[in-house]
Amino acid sequence: VEMRLGDSTVMLNLGDALASKDVLAQAISVRVDDPDALFARATQEGAAVVQAPTTTHYGARSCWVRDPERFLWGFSTYRPQI
């Protein structure tokens, strides 16, 4: 699901029915200017690495972490062309 708020886009993954009961499948992906810096800060504060910062095939820089409460967060430079 993609939602617009002003000039920002919020993307939500509402979960996977096949996911393990021990792992939360919901996620939020947030567009940020510097996902590498946010990744470093999040992991320093205890977030678990799901995907280290990488450049996608469409040119966005992105990463994924799981916070201590097991919620999945994505940070990316991706900006949809609307």
Tab-separated table of C-alpha atoms in Angstrom:
chain	number	residue	atom	x	y	z
A	1	VAL	CA	0.000	0.000	0.000
A	2	GLU	CA	1.374	3.419	-0.898
A	3	MET	CA	0.040	6.594	0.731
A	4	ARG	CA	0.929	10.196	-0.026
A	5	LEU	CA	1.373	12.848	2.657
A	6	GLY	CA	2.350	16.167	1.135
A	7	ASP	CA	5.430	15.424	-0.988
A	8	SER	CA	6.226	12.237	0.977
A	9	THR	CA	5.250	8.646	0.285
A	10	VAL	CA	4.627	6.059	3.001
A	11	MET	CA	4.645	2.414	1.894
A	12	LEU	CA	3.107	-0.242	4.145
A	13	ASN	CA	3.367	-4.007	3.959
A	14	LEU	CA	0.415	-5.344	5.914
A	15	GLY	CA	1.870	-8.783	6.427
A	16	ASP	CA	2.029	-12.236	4.978
A	17	ALA	CA	-0.408	-14.937	6.038
A	18	LEU	CA	2.349	-17.514	5.549
A	19	ALA	CA	4.806	-15.787	7.902
A	20	SER	CA	5.973	-17.537	11.052
A	21	LYS	CA	3.967	-16.784	14.190
A	22	ASP	CA	7.273	-15.837	15.860
A	23	VAL	CA	8.098	-13.126	13.324
A	24	LEU	CA	6.050	-10.008	12.690
A	25	ALA	CA	5.468	-9.672	8.953
A	26	GLN	CA	4.204	-6.087	8.955
A	27	ALA	CA	6.641	-3.484	7.723
A	28	ILE	CA	6.927	0.180	6.930
A	29	SER	CA	9.224	1.694	4.336
A	30	VAL	CA	10.198	5.331	4.753
A	31	ARG	CA	11.853	7.553	2.150
A	32	VAL	CA	14.871	9.294	3.620
A	33	ASP	CA	17.766	11.269	2.184
A	34	ASP	CA	20.501	9.155	3.810
A	35	PRO	CA	19.506	5.536	4.523
A	36	ASP	CA	23.129	4.601	5.274
A	37	ALA	CA	23.315	7.039	8.199
A	38	LEU	CA	19.926	5.925	9.522
A	39	PHE	CA	20.985	2.270	9.210
A	40	ALA	CA	24.140	2.967	11.228
A	41	ARG	CA	22.164	4.758	13.933
A	42	ALA	CA	19.454	2.076	14.096
A	43	THR	CA	21.915	-0.801	14.385
A	44	GLN	CA	23.952	1.092	16.972
A	45	GLU	CA	20.753	1.411	19.035
A	46	GLY	CA	20.003	-2.328	18.840
A	47	ALA	CA	18.137	-2.931	15.588
A	48	ALA	CA	18.925	-6.239	13.873
A	49	VAL	CA	20.216	-6.157	10.309
A	50	VAL	CA	17.774	-7.621	7.787
A	51	GLN	CA	19.376	-6.100	4.686
A	52	ALA	CA	22.447	-3.882	4.826
A	53	PRO	CA	22.372	-0.719	2.688
A	54	THR	CA	22.466	-1.542	-0.989
A	55	THR	CA	21.719	0.153	-4.291
A	56	THR	CA	18.703	-1.346	-6.058
A	57	HIS	CA	18.470	-2.103	-9.779
A	58	TYR	CA	16.291	1.038	-10.149
A	59	GLY	CA	18.904	3.272	-8.493
A	60	ALA	CA	17.471	3.765	-5.013
A	61	ARG	CA	19.630	3.233	-1.939
A	62	SER	CA	17.820	1.089	0.649
A	63	CYS	CA	18.166	-1.054	3.775
A	64	TRP	CA	15.982	-3.011	6.209
A	65	VAL	CA	16.262	-3.451	9.982
A	66	ARG	CA	14.148	-5.094	12.682
A	67	ASP	CA	13.730	-3.076	15.877
A	68	PRO	CA	13.953	-4.609	19.381
A	69	GLU	CA	10.146	-5.012	19.382
A	70	ARG	CA	10.504	-7.073	16.158
A	71	PHE	CA	8.923	-4.482	13.825
A	72	LEU	CA	10.447	-4.351	10.328
A	73	TRP	CA	11.615	-0.974	9.009
A	74	GLY	CA	12.838	-0.104	5.535
A	75	PHE	CA	14.688	3.100	4.693
A	76	SER	CA	15.158	4.126	1.088
A	77	THR	CA	15.864	7.021	-1.235
A	78	TYR	CA	13.109	5.681	-3.524
A	79	ARG	CA	10.648	8.345	-4.653
A	80	PRO	CA	7.799	7.186	-6.911
A	81	GLN	CA	7.342	9.083	-10.147
A	82	ILE	CA	3.782	10.381	-9.975
